[in-house]
Amino acid sequence: YGETKHVIEKILEAEAVARPEMSVVILRYFNPVGAHESGLLGEDPNGIPNNLMPIVMKVRSGEIKELAIYGNDYDTRDGTCIRDYIHVVDLALGHLKSMQAFEKTGTSVYNLGSGRGTSVLEIMHAFEEANHAALPHRFADRRPGDLAEIFADPSKAKRELNWETTHTIEDAMRDTINFLDSAK
């Protein structure tokens, strides 16, 4: 998956070099979470999800029995993987701000993330807090290839686009719960 994204970036960059009048803007997303605060727009995945938040949502609904947390022995503050999560509204605003990068030719690449890491357990606890209920979970073996932590460096987006995240993980969990309750 990551290699495919890298290859696509290289193709776009080569095209921008071949066509000097062309503008290419590449947005590297980190882990989108949350929903619109109105509760009207959010993620409702079909099938068996493989990302943390859709799984958490399906555990809450009872479609999945429990949250499997892959690894609790990483060299992180609580032993679980740390990732950069970005509220979907911040991500949407990043898209809007990135439109100004089309004013120049060539390739511009921006990381859209918070620049902060949140562990799997921290996500789970924030969801439990917003949901006012415990989330059934169990620890499982690490998945091959999972890194202990990955987070964005969004400084270029802040510097060139005047963009940065404003929503917290707690906002994302509250908005997710609001969406789930509104969708009933």
PDB file of N, CA and C in Angstrom, residues 3 6 15 32 41-42 45 61-62 65 74 77 90 112 126 142 159:
ATOM      1  N   GLU A   3       4.043   1.470  -0.730  1.00  0.00           N
ATOM      2  CA  GLU A   3       4.876   1.490  -1.936  1.00  0.00           C
ATOM      3  C   GLU A   3       4.082   1.990  -3.137  1.00  0.00           C
ATOM      4  N   HIS A   6       3.889   5.693  -3.014  1.00  0.00           N
ATOM      5  CA  HIS A   6       5.191   6.262  -3.371  1.00  0.00           C
ATOM      6  C   HIS A   6       5.387   6.261  -4.893  1.00  0.00           C
ATOM      7  N   GLU A  15       5.753  13.683 -14.303  1.00  0.00           N
ATOM      8  CA  GLU A  15       4.854  14.382 -15.228  1.00  0.00           C
ATOM      9  C   GLU A  15       4.995  15.896 -15.077  1.00  0.00           C
ATOM     10  N   PRO A  32      -7.148   9.490   9.383  1.00  0.00           N
ATOM     11  CA  PRO A  32      -8.354  10.302   9.593  1.00  0.00           C
ATOM     12  C   PRO A  32      -9.291   9.654  10.615  1.00  0.00           C
ATOM     13  N   LEU A  41     -22.550  13.607   8.873  1.00  0.00           N
ATOM     14  CA  LEU A  41     -21.563  13.082   7.937  1.00  0.00           C
ATOM     15  C   LEU A  41     -20.456  12.391   8.706  1.00  0.00           C
ATOM     16  N   GLY A  42     -20.254  11.108   8.400  1.00  0.00           N
ATOM     17  CA  GLY A  42     -19.218  10.338   9.069  1.00  0.00           C
ATOM     18  C   GLY A  42     -18.969   9.052   8.326  1.00  0.00           C
ATOM     19  N   PRO A  45     -18.368   2.133   7.490  1.00  0.00           N
ATOM     20  CA  PRO A  45     -17.745   1.156   6.596  1.00  0.00           C
ATOM     21  C   PRO A  45     -18.567  -0.118   6.431  1.00  0.00           C
ATOM     22  N   SER A  61     -21.075  -1.115  18.228  1.00  0.00           N
ATOM     23  CA  SER A  61     -22.388  -1.529  17.714  1.00  0.00           C
ATOM     24  C   SER A  61     -22.672  -3.008  17.959  1.00  0.00           C
ATOM     25  N   GLY A  62     -21.646  -3.763  18.378  1.00  0.00           N
ATOM     26  CA  GLY A  62     -21.822  -5.189  18.611  1.00  0.00           C
ATOM     27  C   GLY A  62     -21.566  -6.046  17.385  1.00  0.00           C
ATOM     28  N   LYS A  65     -17.019  -8.473  18.252  1.00  0.00           N
ATOM     29  CA  LYS A  65     -17.074  -8.810  19.679  1.00  0.00           C
ATOM     30  C   LYS A  65     -16.157  -7.948  20.545  1.00  0.00           C
ATOM     31  N   TYR A  74       5.492  -2.712  22.799  1.00  0.00           N
ATOM     32  CA  TYR A  74       6.315  -1.782  22.021  1.00  0.00           C
ATOM     33  C   TYR A  74       7.027  -0.824  22.967  1.00  0.00           C
ATOM     34  N   ARG A  77       4.988   4.750  25.319  1.00  0.00           N
ATOM     35  CA  ARG A  77       4.594   5.126  26.688  1.00  0.00           C
ATOM     36  C   ARG A  77       3.636   4.127  27.339  1.00  0.00           C
ATOM     37  N   ASP A  90     -10.357  18.783  10.009  1.00  0.00           N
ATOM     38  CA  ASP A  90      -9.039  19.376   9.764  1.00  0.00           C
ATOM     39  C   ASP A  90      -8.490  18.920   8.412  1.00  0.00           C
ATOM     40  N   LEU A 112      -0.428  16.027   5.889  1.00  0.00           N
ATOM     41  CA  LEU A 112      -1.602  16.477   6.639  1.00  0.00           C
ATOM     42  C   LEU A 112      -1.794  15.542   7.826  1.00  0.00           C
ATOM     43  N   ALA A 126     -10.057   7.374  25.084  1.00  0.00           N
ATOM     44  CA  ALA A 126     -10.785   8.593  24.687  1.00  0.00           C
ATOM     45  C   ALA A 126     -12.169   8.236  24.151  1.00  0.00           C
ATOM     46  N   ARG A 142       1.793  -8.911  18.082  1.00  0.00           N
ATOM     47  CA  ARG A 142       2.121  -7.852  17.126  1.00  0.00           C
ATOM     48  C   ARG A 142       1.852  -8.337  15.698  1.00  0.00           C
ATOM     49  N   ARG A 159       3.691  26.301   7.346  1.00  0.00           N
ATOM     50  CA  ARG A 159       4.497  27.408   6.828  1.00  0.00           C
ATOM     51  C   ARG A 159       3.963  27.931   5.486  1.00  0.00           C
TER      52      ARG A 159
END
